[in-house]
Short mmCIF file of C-alpha atoms and ligand atoms in Angstrom, two decimals:
data_model
loop_
_atom_site.label_atom_id
_atom_site.label_comp_id
_atom_site.label_asym_id
_atom_site.label_seq_id
_atom_site.Cartn_x
_atom_site.Cartn_y
_atom_site.Cartn_z
CA MET N 1 12.98 34.09 28.69
CA MET N 2 15.89 33.47 31.09
CA LYS N 3 17.07 36.28 33.32
CA ALA N 4 20.72 37.05 33.89
CA ALA N 5 22.79 39.46 35.94
CA ILE N 6 26.19 40.89 35.13
CA MET N 7 28.42 41.70 38.12
CA GLY N 8 31.10 44.22 37.12
CA PHE N 9 30.63 46.50 34.11
CA GLY N 10 34.24 47.01 33.06
CA THR N 11 35.74 45.94 29.75
CA VAL N 12 34.59 42.32 29.88
CA GLY N 13 31.24 42.94 31.63
CA SER N 14 30.19 45.60 29.10
CA GLY N 15 31.34 43.19 26.38
CA VAL N 16 29.06 40.50 27.81
CA TYR N 17 26.11 42.88 27.55
CA GLU N 18 27.08 43.77 23.99
CA VAL N 19 27.43 40.13 22.87
CA LEU N 20 24.06 39.21 24.43
CA ASP N 21 22.47 42.22 22.73
CA ARG N 22 24.09 42.08 19.29
CA ASN N 23 23.93 38.29 18.99
CA ALA N 24 20.58 37.82 20.74
CA ASP N 25 19.34 35.63 17.86
CA VAL N 26 22.15 33.09 17.97
CA VAL N 27 22.23 33.15 21.79
CA ALA N 28 18.49 32.36 21.97
CA LYS N 29 18.79 29.63 19.34
CA ASN N 30 21.72 27.94 21.07
CA ALA N 31 20.46 28.43 24.64
CA GLY N 32 16.96 27.19 23.76
CA ASP N 33 15.48 30.45 25.06
CA ALA N 34 16.30 34.15 25.05
CA ILE N 35 18.65 35.45 27.77
CA GLU N 36 17.74 38.89 29.11
CA VAL N 37 20.02 40.92 31.36
CA LYS N 38 17.86 42.01 34.28
CA TYR N 39 20.57 43.60 36.45
CA ILE N 40 24.02 45.08 36.03
CA LEU N 41 25.86 45.42 39.35
CA ASP N 42 28.53 48.08 39.61
CA LEU N 43 29.39 50.76 42.18
CA ARG N 44 30.21 53.23 39.40
CA ASP N 45 27.66 55.26 37.41
CA PHE N 46 27.38 54.87 33.63
CA PRO N 47 25.26 57.89 32.63
CA ASP N 48 25.75 57.27 28.89
CA ALA N 49 24.43 53.69 28.92
CA PRO N 50 20.89 53.55 27.44
CA TYR N 51 19.65 50.83 29.82
CA GLN N 52 19.87 52.86 33.06
CA GLU N 53 17.07 50.89 34.74
CA LYS N 54 19.26 47.77 34.85
CA PHE N 55 22.07 49.28 36.96
CA ILE N 56 22.10 48.42 40.66
CA LYS N 57 24.63 48.90 43.44
CA ASP N 58 23.20 46.41 45.96
CA PHE N 59 24.24 42.79 45.40
CA ALA N 60 21.40 41.50 47.61
CA ILE N 61 18.91 42.40 44.84
CA ILE N 62 20.48 39.76 42.60
CA GLU N 63 20.90 37.27 45.42
CA ASN N 64 17.25 37.53 46.46
CA ASP N 65 15.65 37.57 43.01
CA PRO N 66 14.55 34.00 42.20
CA GLU N 67 13.93 35.00 38.60
CA VAL N 68 17.69 35.48 38.03
CA SER N 69 19.17 32.05 37.38
CA LEU N 70 22.30 33.05 35.45
CA VAL N 71 25.09 35.32 36.72
CA ALA N 72 28.21 36.53 34.88
CA GLU N 73 30.96 37.59 37.31
CA THR N 74 33.28 39.97 35.48
CA MET N 75 34.40 42.02 38.49
CA GLY N 76 37.87 40.52 38.80
CA GLY N 77 39.88 40.13 42.00
CA LYS N 78 39.15 37.85 44.91
CA GLY N 79 37.46 40.18 47.39
CA ALA N 80 33.83 41.06 46.63
CA ALA N 81 33.91 38.74 43.60
CA TYR N 82 34.60 35.78 45.93
CA GLU N 83 31.85 36.66 48.36
CA PHE N 84 29.24 37.39 45.69
CA THR N 85 30.09 34.28 43.68
CA LYS N 86 29.76 32.10 46.75
CA ARG N 87 26.44 33.68 47.69
CA CYS N 88 25.07 33.30 44.15
CA LEU N 89 26.02 29.61 44.08
CA LEU N 90 24.53 29.08 47.55
CA ALA N 91 21.36 30.78 46.30
CA GLY N 92 21.18 28.15 43.52
CA LYS N 93 22.26 30.39 40.63
CA HIS N 94 24.64 29.34 37.87
CA VAL N 95 27.77 31.51 37.76
CA VAL N 96 30.19 32.02 34.88
CA THR N 97 33.37 34.05 35.08
CA SER N 98 36.43 35.45 33.37
CA ASN N 99 38.14 35.92 36.75
CA LYS N 100 41.32 33.81 36.72
CA GLU N 101 42.52 35.16 40.05
CA LEU N 102 39.37 33.92 41.76
CA VAL N 103 39.37 30.51 40.04
CA ALA N 104 43.10 30.00 40.74
CA THR N 105 42.69 30.97 44.39
CA HIS N 106 39.27 29.61 45.39
CA GLY N 107 38.28 27.36 42.47
CA ALA N 108 38.18 24.08 44.43
CA GLU N 109 35.90 25.56 47.09
CA LEU N 110 33.56 27.29 44.62
CA LEU N 111 33.34 24.19 42.42
CA ALA N 112 32.47 22.09 45.48
CA ILE N 113 29.66 24.51 46.42
CA ALA N 114 28.38 24.44 42.83
CA LYS N 115 28.31 20.64 42.95
CA GLU N 116 26.49 20.61 46.28
CA LYS N 117 23.90 23.07 44.99
CA ASN N 118 23.59 21.28 41.61
CA VAL N 119 24.49 24.40 39.64
CA ASN N 120 27.30 25.22 37.22
CA TYR N 121 30.41 27.29 37.89
CA LEU N 122 32.07 27.76 34.49
CA PHE N 123 35.20 29.72 33.60
CA GLU N 124 36.09 29.25 29.92
CA ALA N 125 37.14 32.93 29.66
CA SER N 126 39.59 32.70 32.56
CA VAL N 127 42.42 31.29 30.42
CA GLY N 128 43.20 32.45 26.90
CA GLY N 129 40.31 34.96 26.75
CA GLY N 130 38.21 33.87 23.79
CA ILE N 131 40.31 30.78 22.95
CA PRO N 132 38.50 27.49 23.59
CA ILE N 133 40.83 25.66 26.00
CA ILE N 134 38.97 24.79 29.22
CA ARG N 135 36.28 22.66 27.53
CA PRO N 136 38.72 20.89 25.19
CA MET N 137 40.83 19.96 28.20
CA PHE N 138 37.83 18.80 30.22
CA GLN N 139 36.26 16.90 27.33
CA CYS N 140 38.16 16.26 24.13
CA LEU N 141 41.55 15.45 25.68
CA THR N 142 40.38 13.33 28.61
CA ALA N 143 41.49 10.03 27.06
CA ASN N 144 45.08 11.28 27.36
CA HIS N 145 47.62 11.66 30.09
CA MET N 146 48.47 15.30 29.50
CA THR N 147 52.25 15.19 29.68
CA HIS N 148 53.02 18.83 28.87
CA ILE N 149 51.11 22.10 28.86
CA THR N 150 53.11 24.96 27.39
CA GLY N 151 51.41 28.30 27.00
CA ILE N 152 51.88 31.88 25.98
CA LEU N 153 49.22 32.89 28.45
CA ASN N 154 49.62 36.65 28.74
CA GLY N 155 48.96 39.01 25.85
CA THR N 156 50.57 42.09 27.41
CA THR N 157 53.97 40.47 27.93
CA ASN N 158 53.80 38.78 24.54
CA TYR N 159 53.22 42.19 22.95
CA ILE N 160 56.18 43.70 24.84
CA LEU N 161 58.50 40.84 23.86
CA THR N 162 57.30 40.99 20.24
CA ARG N 163 58.21 44.70 20.10
CA MET N 164 61.58 44.10 21.75
CA ILE N 165 62.35 41.39 19.19
CA GLY N 166 60.83 43.01 16.09
CA ALA N 167 61.43 46.73 16.65
CA GLY N 168 64.44 46.70 18.98
CA LEU N 169 62.57 48.60 21.72
CA ASP N 170 63.89 48.15 25.24
CA PHE N 171 61.57 46.78 27.92
CA GLU N 172 60.52 50.16 29.36
CA THR N 173 59.74 51.66 25.94
CA ALA N 174 57.80 48.58 24.81
CA LEU N 175 55.83 48.64 28.07
CA LYS N 176 54.94 52.32 27.59
CA GLU N 177 53.78 51.51 24.05
CA ALA N 178 51.64 48.62 25.36
CA GLN N 179 50.09 51.00 27.92
CA ALA N 180 49.41 53.64 25.25
CA LYS N 181 47.61 51.02 23.15
CA GLY N 182 45.50 49.97 26.14
CA TYR N 183 47.00 46.45 26.39
CA ALA N 184 48.90 46.99 29.63
CA GLU N 185 47.32 48.38 32.80
CA ALA N 186 48.60 51.61 34.41
CA ASN N 187 49.98 49.24 37.09
CA PRO N 188 51.35 46.45 34.89
CA ALA N 189 52.83 44.35 37.72
CA ALA N 190 50.47 41.36 37.48
CA ASP N 191 51.30 40.97 33.80
CA VAL N 192 55.03 41.78 33.61
CA GLU N 193 55.89 39.93 36.82
CA GLY N 194 54.15 36.78 35.59
CA MET N 195 51.29 36.56 38.12
CA ASP N 196 48.58 36.59 35.47
CA ALA N 197 50.26 33.72 33.60
CA CYS N 198 50.77 31.95 36.94
CA ARG N 199 47.03 32.01 37.70
CA LYS N 200 46.29 30.62 34.24
CA ILE N 201 48.79 27.74 34.47
CA CYS N 202 47.30 26.95 37.92
CA ILE N 203 43.89 26.50 36.29
CA LEU N 204 45.19 24.42 33.36
CA SER N 205 47.26 22.18 35.67
CA ALA N 206 44.27 21.65 37.97
CA ILE N 207 42.21 20.47 34.99
CA ALA N 208 44.99 18.24 33.65
CA TYR N 209 46.00 16.67 36.97
CA GLY N 210 42.77 16.79 38.94
CA ASP N 211 43.82 18.79 41.99
CA HIS N 212 43.79 22.48 42.82
CA VAL N 213 47.11 24.18 42.15
CA TYR N 214 47.47 27.30 44.28
CA PRO N 215 49.52 30.21 42.89
CA GLU N 216 51.96 29.94 45.80
CA PHE N 217 52.92 26.42 44.59
CA VAL N 218 54.08 27.81 41.24
CA GLU N 219 57.55 29.35 40.83
CA THR N 220 56.99 32.51 38.84
CA GLU N 221 59.37 34.83 37.03
CA GLY N 222 58.28 37.65 34.73
CA ILE N 223 59.98 39.58 31.95
CA THR N 224 61.18 42.72 33.74
CA LYS N 225 64.84 41.65 33.61
CA ILE N 226 64.89 40.79 29.90
CA THR N 227 67.25 43.02 27.93
CA LEU N 228 67.84 43.66 24.25
CA GLN N 229 71.14 41.77 24.63
CA ASP N 230 69.18 38.66 25.71
CA VAL N 231 67.00 39.10 22.63
CA GLU N 232 70.11 39.34 20.41
CA TYR N 233 71.66 36.21 21.89
CA ALA N 234 68.36 34.39 21.37
CA ALA N 235 68.40 35.35 17.68
CA GLN N 236 71.93 33.94 17.37
CA ALA N 237 70.67 30.67 18.80
CA ASN N 238 67.76 30.68 16.27
CA CYS N 239 65.34 31.35 19.11
CA VAL N 240 62.99 34.04 20.35
CA VAL N 241 62.31 35.00 23.97
CA LYS N 242 58.79 34.06 25.15
CA LEU N 243 57.17 34.07 28.59
CA LEU N 244 55.82 30.56 29.09
CA GLY N 245 53.53 29.00 31.64
CA ARG N 246 54.42 25.31 31.79
CA ALA N 247 53.21 22.14 33.43
CA VAL N 248 55.12 18.88 32.97
CA SER N 249 53.92 15.58 34.42
CA ASN N 250 56.11 12.96 36.09
CA ALA N 251 55.58 9.18 36.13
CA ASP N 252 54.67 9.25 39.85
CA GLU N 253 51.63 11.57 39.44
CA THR N 254 53.57 14.61 40.60
CA PHE N 255 54.14 17.44 38.16
CA TYR N 256 56.12 20.62 37.71
CA ALA N 257 54.26 23.91 37.22
CA PHE N 258 56.08 27.18 36.65
CA VAL N 259 56.20 30.47 34.75
CA ALA N 260 59.44 31.83 33.29
CA PRO N 261 60.85 33.50 30.19
CA HIS N 262 62.39 30.95 27.81
CA PHE N 263 64.45 30.73 24.65
CA VAL N 264 62.00 29.13 22.18
CA ALA N 265 63.39 27.68 18.92
CA LYS N 266 62.05 29.50 15.86
CA THR N 267 60.92 26.12 14.49
CA CYS N 268 58.47 25.71 17.40
CA PRO N 269 54.91 26.89 16.56
CA LEU N 270 54.87 28.92 19.78
CA ALA N 271 57.71 31.09 18.42
CA CYS N 272 55.35 32.51 15.76
CA VAL N 273 52.71 33.62 18.27
CA ASP N 274 53.15 37.39 18.28
CA ASP N 275 51.60 40.61 19.58
CA VAL N 276 48.74 40.18 22.04
CA PHE N 277 47.86 36.69 20.83
CA ASN N 278 47.96 33.69 23.16
CA ALA N 279 48.59 30.04 22.37
CA ILE N 280 48.48 26.92 24.48
CA MET N 281 50.20 23.73 23.36
CA VAL N 282 48.84 20.64 25.09
CA THR N 283 50.68 17.36 24.64
CA GLY N 284 48.75 14.16 25.30
CA ASP N 285 50.32 10.71 25.41
CA MET N 286 47.88 9.45 22.74
CA LEU N 287 47.21 12.64 20.78
CA GLY N 288 50.69 14.14 20.65
CA ASP N 289 50.84 17.92 20.33
CA SER N 290 47.80 20.13 19.83
CA MET N 291 47.78 23.92 19.87
CA PHE N 292 45.01 26.38 20.70
CA TYR N 293 45.59 29.87 19.34
CA GLY N 294 43.71 33.16 19.30
CA GLN N 295 42.72 36.36 21.07
CA GLY N 296 43.85 35.94 24.66
CA ALA N 297 42.26 39.17 25.84
CA GLY N 298 40.00 41.97 24.62
CA LYS N 299 36.42 42.99 25.26
CA LEU N 300 34.36 41.02 22.74
CA ALA N 301 36.74 38.05 22.40
CA THR N 302 36.68 37.41 26.15
CA ALA N 303 32.96 38.22 26.40
CA SER N 304 32.19 35.66 23.69
CA ALA N 305 33.59 32.94 25.96
CA VAL N 306 31.65 34.27 28.98
CA VAL N 307 28.41 34.27 26.98
CA ALA N 308 29.12 30.76 25.67
CA ASP N 309 29.28 29.67 29.31
CA LEU N 310 25.94 31.39 30.00
CA ILE N 311 24.47 29.47 27.05
CA ASP N 312 25.95 26.24 28.40
CA CYS N 313 24.39 26.91 31.82
CA ALA N 314 21.06 27.55 30.17
CA ARG N 315 21.31 24.18 28.44
CA HIS N 316 22.51 22.39 31.55
CA GLN N 317 20.05 23.75 34.10
CA ALA N 318 18.85 20.36 35.28
CA LYS N 319 21.91 18.17 34.82
CA ARG N 320 24.92 20.29 35.69
CA ARG N 321 28.27 19.92 33.99
CA ASP N 322 30.51 17.72 36.08
CA ILE N 323 33.48 20.07 36.09
CA GLY N 324 35.75 20.22 39.09
CA TRP N 325 38.91 19.10 40.85
CA GLY N 326 40.16 18.16 44.31
CA ASP N 327 41.46 20.29 47.17
CA GLY N 328 45.08 20.34 46.06
CA SER N 329 48.29 19.40 47.79
CA ARG N 330 51.68 20.99 47.65
CA LYS N 331 53.17 17.46 47.53
CA LEU N 332 51.82 17.00 43.99
CA VAL N 333 53.74 20.02 42.65
CA ARG N 334 57.40 19.03 42.60
CA PRO N 335 59.97 21.73 43.36
CA LEU N 336 61.77 22.87 40.23
CA ASP N 337 65.22 21.97 41.60
CA SER N 338 65.10 18.56 39.91
CA PHE N 339 63.72 19.84 36.57
CA ALA N 340 66.33 19.63 33.80
CA SER N 341 66.70 21.87 30.73
CA LYS N 342 69.31 23.29 28.45
CA TRP N 343 70.05 26.90 29.46
CA TYR N 344 71.16 30.21 28.03
CA ILE N 345 73.52 32.04 30.37
CA ARG N 346 75.24 35.43 30.01
CA LEU N 347 78.16 36.54 32.12
CA SER N 348 80.08 39.80 32.53
CA GLY N 349 83.86 40.12 32.92
CA ALA N 350 86.95 40.12 30.73
CA ASP N 351 87.41 36.35 31.28
CA ALA N 352 83.69 35.53 31.01
CA ALA N 353 84.11 33.25 27.96
CA ASN N 354 86.80 31.16 29.67
CA LYS N 355 84.77 30.93 32.84
CA LEU N 356 81.68 29.72 30.94
CA ALA N 357 83.73 27.18 28.95
CA GLY N 358 85.26 25.90 32.20
CA GLN N 359 81.95 25.69 34.05
CA PHE N 360 79.98 24.13 31.18
CA PRO N 361 82.35 21.87 29.16
CA GLY N 362 81.05 21.35 25.61
CA CYS N 363 78.69 24.34 25.78
CA GLU N 364 77.83 26.26 22.60
CA MET N 365 79.43 29.71 22.85
CA LEU N 366 77.48 32.60 21.32
CA GLU N 367 79.19 35.59 19.72
CA SER N 368 79.50 38.37 22.29
CA VAL N 369 77.19 41.32 21.52
CA GLN N 370 78.99 43.69 23.91
CA GLU N 371 82.56 44.08 25.11
CA GLY N 372 83.33 42.54 28.49
CA GLU N 373 80.75 39.77 28.46
CA ALA N 374 80.08 36.32 27.03
CA ALA N 375 77.09 34.00 26.63
CA CYS N 376 76.55 30.33 25.86
CA ILE N 377 73.97 27.57 25.60
CA THR N 378 74.63 24.77 28.07
CA GLY N 379 73.77 21.08 27.93
CA GLU N 380 70.99 19.65 30.13
CA LEU N 381 71.27 20.74 33.74
CA THR N 382 68.79 20.62 36.59
CA THR N 383 67.68 23.89 38.15
CA ALA N 384 69.70 23.04 41.28
CA GLU N 385 72.82 22.47 39.17
CA MET N 386 72.28 25.76 37.35
CA LYS N 387 71.83 27.62 40.66
CA GLN N 388 75.11 26.15 41.94
CA ALA N 389 76.89 27.08 38.71
CA GLN N 390 75.59 30.65 38.95
CA GLU N 391 76.89 30.95 42.51
CA ALA N 392 80.28 29.64 41.44
CA LEU N 393 80.46 32.00 38.44
CA GLY N 394 79.12 35.25 39.97
CA ASN N 395 78.43 38.24 37.64
CA VAL N 396 75.52 36.55 35.85
CA LEU N 397 73.77 39.07 33.60
CA GLY N 398 71.03 36.80 32.33
CA CYS N 399 69.89 33.19 32.42
CA MET N 400 66.93 31.45 30.77
CA ARG N 401 65.75 27.94 30.06
CA MET N 402 65.54 26.63 26.52
CA LEU N 403 62.14 25.12 25.69
N1 HSE U 501 46.18 41.16 31.26
C1 HSE U 501 45.84 39.96 30.58
C2 HSE U 501 46.77 39.76 29.39
C3 HSE U 501 44.40 40.03 30.14
O1 HSE U 501 47.52 40.69 29.06
O2 HSE U 501 46.78 38.69 28.81
C4 HSE U 501 43.78 38.70 29.87
O3 HSE U 501 43.83 37.83 30.95
#
């Protein structure tokens, strides 16, 4: 019998307990031994939980119990979660996590400690919830140069955009609906401003390119400025609006990494990924495109990935998984100024159509959805060129890359 601890008994942590309990047979079979939760660490009380004896408030009990070899960190954040994770690894315990903020911020350091202590630090649930993506990238795709990673990495924003597109709700109404359904947090900033997707593309880029990518290296724009007019123009261009996390490699080992809303052609498989689902398209130079699709969030879906990591730790107690990346350097992440795309741009003013046609010769004009404005799809322009054009034009109501 192997002993485990769960740190943080919120949605994912309680899901981890439930998966270990309900699927104890398959967990034991696949881990080679049963996994029993000895402690649940949380500062809150859970008077309705039947296993009261397992709840503790003092982390040192886990740290100092040699019987506990497996720890699931489902606390979130990078405060106590960082300290406790580090101390568990230093104490020679395997740690698994769903905490993308911690992996994106301190992954290189924690992975180095895990290596030094010959234990595992695994984080399959940190990107895409229950979708297998971390292991495929570390294992199945490693004969490829991963040229592009393109992901719908945040379920909350994908739900909001789906409702704006499908039901004609404006952003605020769709957000309130997402909150009522329990998808969006009371404070939805990390989701709608793109930070959650940013942390996830940091992790995927670090795996693909071998060096830590810190969130501050990644230009990030959320969906708060998207309007129903943008959605209508997208439909005219046979596109839908999606928030994408992207990484694109260059020939010189640098890469671009960024998060932004995009016009995505309806013919692209990512355009059909709706509601709270996530999908990650990984393009390898040998494989071509592959897409990983499924439940990007949710209690049991995310917990299933956390428990799979616990099982993997149980199987790799002696010979740890060689998962990790280097310290990271800002020089590897190229500023977006030189990245070229086609663009959608929307301008206000009685002469907006003429101004767009003058600024972007040969552009595809869209039919105006409101008096006193115009919109078009440009040819390929770098980000720097688009910024200059916007300054010259003034009165820009909306602007997005085309995928
Ligand atoms: N808030 C996240 C989302 C949860 O909406 O996708 C999973 O990371």
